[in-house]
Tab-separated table of C-alpha atoms in Angstrom:
chain	number	residue	atom	x	y	z
X	1	MET	CA	103.052	144.413	66.433
X	2	GLY	CA	103.486	142.768	69.338
X	3	THR	CA	107.123	141.346	70.168
X	4	ILE	CA	107.632	137.941	69.257
X	5	GLN	CA	107.746	135.315	71.748
X	6	ALA	CA	109.792	131.687	72.559
X	7	LEU	CA	107.066	129.313	71.084
X	8	ARG	CA	104.935	127.787	73.278
X	9	GLY	CA	106.757	124.407	74.825
X	10	THR	CA	110.055	125.956	73.982
X	11	ARG	CA	111.672	128.105	76.966
X	12	ASP	CA	114.948	129.826	77.677
X	13	ILE	CA	116.976	128.787	80.054
X	14	LEU	CA	119.039	131.808	82.029
X	15	PRO	CA	122.235	132.555	84.003
X	16	GLU	CA	120.787	131.897	87.016
X	17	GLU	CA	119.672	128.678	86.102
X	18	ILE	CA	122.738	127.205	83.819
X	19	VAL	CA	124.749	126.964	86.125
X	20	TYR	CA	122.431	123.782	87.534
X	21	TRP	CA	122.432	122.544	84.348
X	22	GLN	CA	126.364	123.115	84.159
X	23	TRP	CA	126.924	121.250	87.744
X	24	VAL	CA	124.802	118.394	86.502
X	25	GLU	CA	126.887	118.288	83.293
X	26	SER	CA	129.801	118.506	84.915
X	27	VAL	CA	129.491	115.541	87.512
X	28	ALA	CA	128.260	112.843	84.648
X	29	ARG	CA	130.814	114.097	82.561
X	30	ASP	CA	133.538	113.046	85.354
X	31	ILE	CA	131.881	110.035	86.432
X	32	LEU	CA	131.428	108.390	83.276
X	33	GLY	CA	134.767	109.907	82.234
X	34	LYS	CA	135.582	107.550	84.718
X	35	ALA	CA	134.581	103.942	83.892
X	36	SER	CA	135.063	104.954	80.175
X	37	TYR	CA	132.384	105.932	78.763
X	38	GLN	CA	133.415	108.027	75.359
X	39	GLU	CA	131.613	110.960	74.576
X	40	ILE	CA	129.434	111.187	70.850
X	41	ARG	CA	127.746	113.501	69.321
X	42	THR	CA	124.530	112.879	66.703
X	43	PRO	CA	122.285	115.335	64.506
X	44	ILE	CA	119.472	116.467	66.467
X	45	PHE	CA	117.917	115.410	62.668
X	46	GLU	CA	117.957	111.820	61.585
X	47	ALA	CA	115.745	110.143	58.430
X	48	THR	CA	112.133	109.534	59.705
X	49	SER	CA	112.587	106.230	59.031
X	50	LEU	CA	115.630	105.523	61.753
X	51	PHE	CA	112.361	106.167	64.127
X	52	GLU	CA	109.593	104.006	62.425
X	53	ARG	CA	111.947	101.187	62.559
X	54	GLY	CA	113.962	101.958	65.380
X	55	ILE	CA	110.773	102.903	68.686
X	56	GLY	CA	107.537	101.329	66.260
X	57	GLU	CA	105.441	102.798	64.382
X	58	ALA	CA	102.805	101.995	66.968
X	59	THR	CA	103.792	104.183	69.768
X	60	ASP	CA	102.321	107.676	70.517
X	61	ILE	CA	106.220	108.847	69.884
X	62	VAL	CA	105.970	107.882	66.201
X	63	GLY	CA	102.613	108.275	65.721
X	64	LYS	CA	101.539	111.366	67.618
X	65	GLU	CA	104.334	112.968	68.430
X	66	MET	CA	107.516	113.160	66.097
X	67	TYR	CA	108.538	116.522	64.272
X	68	THR	CA	108.319	115.295	61.161
X	69	PHE	CA	109.170	117.597	58.105
X	70	MET	CA	109.698	117.252	53.932
X	71	SER	CA	113.424	118.222	52.990
X	72	ARG	CA	113.736	121.254	50.674
X	73	GLY	CA	115.152	120.986	47.389
X	74	ASP	CA	115.371	117.951	44.966
X	75	GLU	CA	116.336	116.030	48.049
X	76	LYS	CA	112.485	114.861	48.874
X	77	TYR	CA	112.314	112.796	51.763
X	78	SER	CA	111.192	112.446	55.566
X	79	MET	CA	113.471	114.090	58.148
X	80	THR	CA	112.336	114.302	61.618
X	81	LEU	CA	113.578	116.311	64.910
X	82	ARG	CA	114.646	113.222	67.348
X	83	PRO	CA	112.070	112.737	69.997
X	84	GLU	CA	115.200	110.137	71.635
X	85	GLY	CA	118.696	109.633	71.431
X	86	THR	CA	118.699	105.800	71.184
X	87	ALA	CA	117.867	105.507	67.906
X	88	GLY	CA	120.465	108.515	66.163
X	89	ALA	CA	123.446	106.596	68.387
X	90	VAL	CA	122.414	103.025	67.587
X	91	ARG	CA	122.734	104.473	63.346
X	92	SER	CA	126.228	106.088	64.343
X	93	TYR	CA	127.165	102.791	66.055
X	94	ILE	CA	126.233	101.154	62.504
X	95	GLN	CA	127.082	103.643	59.839
X	96	ASN	CA	130.311	104.215	61.169
X	97	ASN	CA	131.925	100.567	61.886
X	98	LEU	CA	132.048	100.717	65.876
X	99	TYR	CA	131.121	97.123	65.746
X	100	ALA	CA	134.391	96.614	64.141
X	101	GLN	CA	136.788	97.429	67.118
X	102	GLY	CA	135.507	94.268	69.551
X	103	GLY	CA	134.918	94.060	72.479
X	104	VAL	CA	131.933	96.683	74.137
X	105	GLN	CA	131.282	100.449	73.122
X	106	ARG	CA	130.147	102.778	76.010
X	107	LEU	CA	128.543	105.652	74.535
X	108	TRP	CA	127.269	108.787	76.333
X	109	TYR	CA	125.452	112.045	74.874
X	110	THR	CA	123.561	114.957	75.645
X	111	GLY	CA	121.688	117.647	73.987
X	112	PRO	CA	118.250	118.128	73.185
X	113	MET	CA	115.202	116.171	71.493
X	114	PHE	CA	111.791	117.027	70.630
X	115	ARG	CA	108.293	115.797	70.905
X	116	TYR	CA	104.794	117.337	69.841
X	117	GLU	CA	103.219	116.929	73.733
X	118	ARG	CA	101.303	119.449	76.178
X	119	PRO	CA	103.943	121.181	77.556
X	120	GLN	CA	103.515	121.589	81.966
X	121	ALA	CA	106.947	121.307	84.536
X	122	GLY	CA	109.394	119.474	83.499
X	123	ARG	CA	107.940	118.497	80.229
X	124	GLN	CA	109.093	120.982	76.752
X	125	ARG	CA	108.311	120.158	73.261
X	126	GLN	CA	111.935	120.841	72.953
X	127	PHE	CA	113.883	119.026	76.152
X	128	HIS	CA	117.040	117.671	76.983
X	129	GLN	CA	118.541	114.485	77.851
X	130	ILE	CA	122.202	113.156	79.150
X	131	GLY	CA	122.198	109.104	78.078
X	132	VAL	CA	124.279	106.301	77.931
X	133	GLU	CA	124.635	103.214	75.726
X	134	VAL	CA	126.339	100.231	76.197
X	135	LEU	CA	126.801	97.901	73.087
X	136	GLY	CA	127.940	94.155	72.488
X	137	SER	CA	127.157	92.616	76.189
X	138	SER	CA	124.668	91.005	77.032
X	139	ASP	CA	125.951	90.156	80.475
X	140	ALA	CA	123.317	90.769	83.845
X	141	ARG	CA	126.481	92.915	84.255
X	142	ALA	CA	126.166	95.527	82.067
X	143	ASP	CA	122.025	95.877	83.272
X	144	ALA	CA	123.995	97.099	86.749
X	145	GLU	CA	126.482	98.756	85.799
X	146	VAL	CA	124.510	101.444	84.260
X	147	ILE	CA	121.982	101.554	86.772
X	148	ALA	CA	124.767	101.828	89.270
X	149	ILE	CA	126.429	104.809	87.229
X	150	ALA	CA	123.031	106.758	87.032
X	151	THR	CA	122.926	106.027	90.903
X	152	ASP	CA	126.088	107.461	91.589
X	153	ILE	CA	125.052	110.336	89.133
X	154	LEU	CA	121.957	111.322	90.859
X	155	GLN	CA	123.258	110.422	94.475
X	156	THR	CA	126.900	112.442	93.824
X	157	LEU	CA	124.521	115.928	92.949
X	158	GLY	CA	122.686	114.961	96.443
X	159	LEU	CA	119.249	113.562	95.512
X	160	GLN	CA	116.831	112.455	97.961
X	161	ASN	CA	113.661	110.501	98.234
X	162	LEU	CA	114.437	108.538	94.964
X	163	ARG	CA	113.662	104.900	94.115
X	164	LEU	CA	114.161	102.550	91.465
X	165	ASP	CA	111.731	100.555	89.836
X	166	ILE	CA	112.370	97.366	87.667
X	167	ASN	CA	110.876	95.053	85.858
X	168	SER	CA	111.474	92.298	82.653
X	169	VAL	CA	109.915	93.097	79.503
X	170	GLY	CA	111.419	89.104	77.897
X	171	ASN	CA	112.309	88.562	74.884
X	172	PRO	CA	109.962	88.768	71.409
X	173	THR	CA	108.675	84.872	72.334
X	174	ASP	CA	108.084	85.969	76.126
X	175	ARG	CA	106.694	89.161	75.040
X	176	GLN	CA	104.831	87.780	72.286
X	177	GLN	CA	102.792	85.126	74.902
X	178	TYR	CA	102.003	88.113	77.710
X	179	ARG	CA	100.877	89.989	74.417
X	180	GLN	CA	98.161	87.902	74.102
X	181	ALA	CA	97.643	87.091	77.488
X	182	LEU	CA	97.311	90.878	77.777
X	183	VAL	CA	93.982	91.223	74.542
X	184	ASP	CA	92.051	88.188	76.432
X	185	PHE	CA	92.402	89.913	79.792
X	186	PHE	CA	90.979	93.267	78.185
X	187	THR	CA	88.738	92.182	75.337
X	188	PRO	CA	85.640	92.239	77.211
X	189	TYR	CA	86.824	95.587	79.067
X	190	SER	CA	87.723	97.644	75.580
X	191	SER	CA	84.538	99.582	76.011
X	192	GLU	CA	85.640	100.735	79.623
X	193	LEU	CA	88.938	102.274	78.247
X	194	ASP	CA	89.848	105.287	77.039
X	195	ALA	CA	90.065	105.959	73.364
X	196	ASP	CA	94.285	105.247	73.190
X	197	SER	CA	94.085	102.293	74.902
X	198	GLN	CA	91.484	100.455	72.623
X	199	THR	CA	93.439	101.757	69.762
X	200	ARG	CA	96.452	99.809	71.532
X	201	LEU	CA	94.579	97.090	72.689
X	202	THR	CA	94.952	95.489	69.100
X	203	ARG	CA	98.462	97.551	67.824
X	204	ASN	CA	100.649	96.981	71.298
X	205	PRO	CA	98.535	96.128	74.020
X	206	LEU	CA	101.614	96.215	76.384
X	207	ARG	CA	101.095	100.088	76.383
X	208	ILE	CA	97.637	99.660	78.080
X	209	LEU	CA	99.580	99.242	81.311
X	210	ASP	CA	101.311	103.227	80.575
X	211	SER	CA	97.975	104.842	80.485
X	212	LYS	CA	97.288	107.392	82.690
X	213	ASP	CA	92.974	107.054	82.858
X	214	LYS	CA	91.589	106.416	85.402
X	215	ARG	CA	89.420	103.964	84.805
X	216	THR	CA	91.926	101.756	82.396
X	217	GLN	CA	94.492	101.907	85.505
X	218	GLU	CA	91.638	100.099	87.600
X	219	ILE	CA	91.719	97.480	84.980
X	220	ALA	CA	95.429	97.012	84.788
X	221	GLN	CA	95.528	96.712	88.715
X	222	ASN	CA	93.741	92.757	87.166
X	223	ALA	CA	95.721	92.476	83.851
X	224	PRO	CA	98.410	89.135	84.489
X	225	SER	CA	102.004	89.924	85.321
X	226	ILE	CA	104.602	89.317	82.457
X	227	LEU	CA	107.242	87.989	84.897
X	228	ASP	CA	104.527	84.888	84.819
X	229	TYR	CA	105.216	84.422	81.710
X	230	LEU	CA	108.923	84.622	80.899
X	231	GLY	CA	111.179	81.882	79.565
X	232	VAL	CA	113.985	80.121	81.686
X	233	ASP	CA	116.629	81.919	79.706
X	234	SER	CA	115.008	85.954	80.625
X	235	LYS	CA	114.376	84.594	84.207
X	236	ARG	CA	118.346	83.905	84.661
X	237	HIS	CA	118.959	87.097	83.273
X	238	PHE	CA	116.911	88.952	85.537
X	239	ASP	CA	117.027	87.141	88.267
X	240	ARG	CA	120.986	87.898	88.222
X	241	VAL	CA	120.592	91.316	87.805
X	242	LEU	CA	118.979	91.677	90.519
X	243	GLN	CA	121.102	89.313	92.591
X	244	LEU	CA	123.896	92.084	91.379
X	245	LEU	CA	121.934	95.540	92.288
X	246	THR	CA	121.672	94.463	95.858
X	247	ASP	CA	125.840	93.257	96.038
X	248	LEU	CA	125.877	96.316	95.026
X	249	GLY	CA	123.354	98.313	97.904
X	250	ILE	CA	120.912	99.302	95.871
X	251	SER	CA	117.599	99.226	96.695
X	252	TYR	CA	114.658	98.601	93.473
X	253	GLN	CA	111.094	97.842	93.582
X	254	LEU	CA	109.359	95.096	91.178
X	255	ASN	CA	107.027	96.378	89.319
X	256	PRO	CA	105.632	94.295	86.184
X	257	ARG	CA	103.536	97.250	85.535
X	258	LEU	CA	106.536	98.859	83.944
X	259	VAL	CA	106.823	98.448	80.036
X	260	ARG	CA	108.502	101.617	78.796
X	261	GLY	CA	107.410	103.069	75.813
X	262	LEU	CA	109.627	101.985	73.445
X	263	ASP	CA	109.338	98.666	71.265
X	264	TYR	CA	112.561	98.894	70.795
X	265	TYR	CA	113.336	97.413	74.655
X	266	THR	CA	114.246	94.006	75.959
X	267	HIS	CA	114.504	92.415	79.301
X	268	THR	CA	115.290	94.754	81.955
X	269	ALA	CA	113.335	98.348	82.111
X	270	PHE	CA	113.962	100.300	84.382
X	271	GLU	CA	113.177	103.692	86.049
X	272	ILE	CA	114.361	106.345	88.422
X	273	ILE	CA	111.982	107.969	89.909
X	274	SER	CA	111.437	110.933	92.310
X	275	ASP	CA	108.750	111.553	94.859
X	276	ASP	CA	109.669	115.609	95.087
X	277	LEU	CA	107.612	115.869	91.213
X	278	GLY	CA	104.622	115.043	91.710
X	279	ALA	CA	102.938	113.308	88.220
X	280	GLN	CA	106.157	113.896	86.125
X	281	ALA	CA	108.172	111.041	88.374
X	282	THR	CA	110.510	109.778	86.265
X	283	VAL	CA	113.927	110.997	86.205
X	284	CYS	CA	116.420	108.555	84.723
X	285	GLY	CA	114.452	105.830	82.654
X	286	GLY	CA	115.722	102.727	80.166
X	287	GLY	CA	116.682	98.721	79.511
X	288	ARG	CA	117.997	96.778	77.614
X	289	TYR	CA	117.388	96.891	73.672
X	290	ASP	CA	119.289	93.633	71.816
X	291	GLY	CA	117.458	93.542	68.933
X	292	LEU	CA	117.788	96.875	67.817
X	293	VAL	CA	120.996	97.020	66.054
X	294	ALA	CA	119.839	94.016	64.052
X	295	GLU	CA	116.604	96.009	63.557
X	296	LEU	CA	118.360	99.069	61.815
X	297	GLY	CA	120.577	96.617	59.593
X	298	GLY	CA	123.156	95.705	61.684
X	299	PRO	CA	124.908	92.920	63.045
X	300	ASP	CA	123.263	91.001	65.945
X	301	THR	CA	124.377	93.387	68.811
X	302	PRO	CA	123.022	93.454	72.482
X	303	ALA	CA	123.088	96.409	73.655
X	304	VAL	CA	121.636	98.389	77.092
X	305	GLY	CA	121.062	102.162	78.031
X	306	TRP	CA	119.701	104.577	80.121
X	307	ALA	CA	118.281	108.379	79.505
X	308	ILE	CA	118.246	111.159	82.290
X	309	GLY	CA	116.103	113.934	81.689
X	310	LEU	CA	117.823	117.433	82.326
X	311	GLU	CA	114.750	119.443	82.947
X	312	ARG	CA	113.266	117.517	85.473
X	313	LEU	CA	116.134	117.235	87.612
X	314	THR	CA	117.303	120.953	87.600
X	315	ILE	CA	113.759	121.593	88.949
X	316	LEU	CA	114.637	118.637	91.875
X	317	LEU	CA	117.988	120.807	92.626
X	318	GLN	CA	116.452	123.798	92.562
X	319	LYS	CA	113.610	123.071	94.859
X	320	MET	CA	116.663	121.775	97.143
X	321	ARG	CA	117.991	124.659	97.243
X	322	GLU	CA	121.721	123.603	96.710
X	323	SER	CA	124.105	125.863	94.509
X	324	PRO	CA	126.882	125.117	92.482
X	325	GLN	CA	126.999	128.865	91.784
X	326	GLN	CA	131.035	129.379	91.473
X	327	VAL	CA	132.924	131.912	93.768
X	328	LEU	CA	134.368	133.917	92.176
X	329	ASP	CA	138.303	134.886	92.828
X	330	PHE	CA	138.256	138.603	92.663
X	331	TYR	CA	135.644	141.512	90.938
X	332	VAL	CA	137.483	144.332	89.511
X	333	VAL	CA	136.959	148.014	89.915
X	334	SER	CA	138.363	150.859	88.404
X	335	ARG	CA	137.653	154.649	87.352
X	336	GLY	CA	138.806	157.100	85.012
X	337	GLU	CA	140.444	156.240	81.738
X	338	LYS	CA	143.719	155.389	82.551
X	339	ALA	CA	142.559	153.059	85.498
X	340	GLU	CA	140.145	151.586	83.516
X	341	SER	CA	143.118	150.229	80.581
X	342	GLN	CA	144.769	149.031	83.723
X	343	ALA	CA	142.476	147.449	84.999
X	344	LEU	CA	141.963	145.878	81.647
X	345	ILE	CA	145.422	144.300	81.249
X	346	LEU	CA	145.421	143.448	85.372
X	347	ALA	CA	141.831	140.984	84.741
X	348	GLN	CA	143.187	139.129	81.710
X	349	LYS	CA	146.690	138.852	83.375
X	350	LEU	CA	144.806	137.629	86.341
X	351	ARG	CA	142.490	135.084	84.221
X	352	GLN	CA	145.859	133.740	82.579
X	353	PHE	CA	146.582	132.835	86.258
X	354	GLY	CA	143.923	130.639	86.412
X	355	PHE	CA	141.729	132.702	89.032
X	356	SER	CA	138.179	133.691	88.135
X	357	LEU	CA	137.104	137.268	88.305
X	358	GLU	CA	134.286	139.791	87.445
X	359	LEU	CA	135.771	143.436	85.501
X	360	ASP	CA	133.560	146.549	86.053
X	361	LEU	CA	132.876	147.886	82.542
X	362	SER	CA	130.041	149.760	83.623
X	363	GLY	CA	132.081	153.398	84.371
X	364	SER	CA	129.468	153.473	87.433
X	365	ALA	CA	130.896	156.025	90.124
X	366	PHE	CA	133.051	154.011	92.370
X	367	LYS	CA	130.268	153.873	94.975
X	368	LYS	CA	127.764	151.666	92.578
X	369	GLN	CA	130.598	149.385	91.292
X	370	PHE	CA	131.385	148.810	95.474
X	371	ALA	CA	127.709	147.607	95.458
X	372	ARG	CA	128.241	144.876	92.785
X	373	ALA	CA	130.882	143.817	94.956
X	374	ASP	CA	129.798	143.480	96.971
X	375	LYS	CA	127.112	141.055	95.584
X	376	SER	CA	129.002	139.167	93.563
X	377	GLY	CA	130.098	137.168	95.791
X	378	ALA	CA	133.626	137.847	95.166
X	379	VAL	CA	136.643	136.702	98.031
X	380	ALA	CA	138.189	139.864	97.113
X	381	CYS	CA	137.858	143.094	95.323
X	382	LEU	CA	140.984	144.840	93.365
X	383	ILE	CA	140.422	148.867	93.113
X	384	LEU	CA	142.327	151.215	90.575
X	385	GLY	CA	141.441	155.502	90.387
X	386	ASP	CA	143.584	157.507	88.655
X	387	ALA	CA	145.756	157.436	91.954
X	388	GLU	CA	146.713	153.636	91.259
X	389	ALA	CA	146.698	154.158	87.656
X	390	GLU	CA	150.270	156.936	88.263
X	391	ASN	CA	151.159	155.096	90.636
X	392	GLN	CA	151.060	151.753	89.120
X	393	THR	CA	149.658	150.567	92.165
X	394	VAL	CA	146.575	148.049	93.091
X	395	LYS	CA	144.734	148.050	95.893
X	396	LEU	CA	143.222	144.795	97.567
X	397	LYS	CA	140.456	144.134	99.789
X	398	TRP	CA	139.506	141.059	101.471
X	399	MET	CA	135.336	141.544	100.541
X	400	THR	CA	134.671	139.320	104.930
X	401	THR	CA	136.845	141.280	106.723
X	402	LYS	CA	137.216	144.920	104.132
X	403	GLU	CA	140.869	144.629	104.952
X	404	GLN	CA	142.605	146.328	102.860
X	405	GLN	CA	145.845	146.694	101.861
X	406	GLU	CA	148.064	148.802	98.795
X	407	ILE	CA	150.385	147.216	96.697
X	408	SER	CA	152.247	147.164	93.413
X	409	GLN	CA	150.807	145.506	90.376
X	410	PHE	CA	154.091	143.966	89.744
X	411	ASP	CA	154.261	142.390	93.443
X	412	LEU	CA	150.142	141.346	92.905
X	413	PHE	CA	152.244	139.058	90.387
X	414	GLU	CA	154.484	138.394	92.215
X	415	LYS	CA	152.856	136.903	94.891
X	416	VAL	CA	150.325	134.979	92.604
X	417	GLU	CA	150.646	131.692	94.848
X	418	GLU	CA	150.379	133.148	98.246
X	419	LEU	CA	146.751	134.922	96.972
X	420	ARG	CA	145.492	131.753	95.733
X	421	LYS	CA	146.766	129.895	99.076
X	422	GLU	CA	144.695	132.902	101.280
X	423	ILE	CA	141.817	133.187	98.161
X	424	ASP	CA	141.048	129.374	98.776
X	425	LYS	CA	141.578	129.381	102.208
X	426	ILE	CA	138.388	131.538	102.877
X	427	LYS	CA	136.713	129.860	100.207
X	428	GLU	CA	137.024	125.822	102.368
X	429	LYS	CA	135.792	128.204	105.200
X	430	GLN	CA	132.508	129.478	103.122
């Protein structure tokens, strides 16, 4: 009987990679916190109807990609592993009466999402996102703010070769007129469209513009532009968003074919794209969804948000070879029963003083422990053997210069601030 493997479309994130994830989360948490966004954590499964009503039954996500199952026991209802984060955040906003607090709610979240699709680089069946939702503002400044914050996060991480594609999908009235224009345009070509687009022609013609089929894309090049169907209010809002982006120094590219894949979008739709990822280029996507809160049973509430795919983002960071690896302050080496006991106490006290360190627990010969100390990247090595244990001393070895000194364990803790300054000085030079 073979060993049990991770299921197709899932993967383990191992220690050498997780440092990138932690780096992204740390940068995002810092930037979002400074912008007054508050973290929210929602369940990873919800009532299926939440996604059917929120995302739209005619979308690929609801029609093909959701992991849906019946509850156990006497509770007979359909539940679904969340395929995206917005619907759950909005459900929580309504259920917990967050709108009653007044003003604008700025929320953010991170965690796993689930979609059944063909696994490939940067796209898994269990994948992870960081997302933001701004609820309660119809102001174009909210659109510009969320785009600016996404840009800040990606630029702080050092990403290059990014571009912002932006469009307006208007309000429901604009979109209905545009929908009819698309039906009129694509109908004569219906036999040449791919199978999915033929189905979308009657159910959701805007999604034809999203098709990856080469012939469908060729036909869609001449399709009417939604920008020609925007009403006065929609055009005013979109023009204001574009002007604000210009004022912020954020360059953009108009993309009238950009409609995003979810039914709840209104007005602004955007994607931040990397030219370093090949076909799977979108790192961040989002837009405005003014009707979703009301659709899910809440008060009429305008809203805008985005989600960043963490798998794709970490692939980019690894390609850049940026290393967020933490540099250890100390590597602690010990040999002999008494020395090993003292080393454990020493390591615990140093951690309590705020130092980072690794205590070698292998029990190997000194030579092997020293080799691991060299590989650890630590600034200094603390060494305890039988002689040091007997004399209550410790050897301090600076790894860059190989200078070594023996000091009492008591003096080590008396000189904590001197040690900290010396370590910080060495780290700055590295």
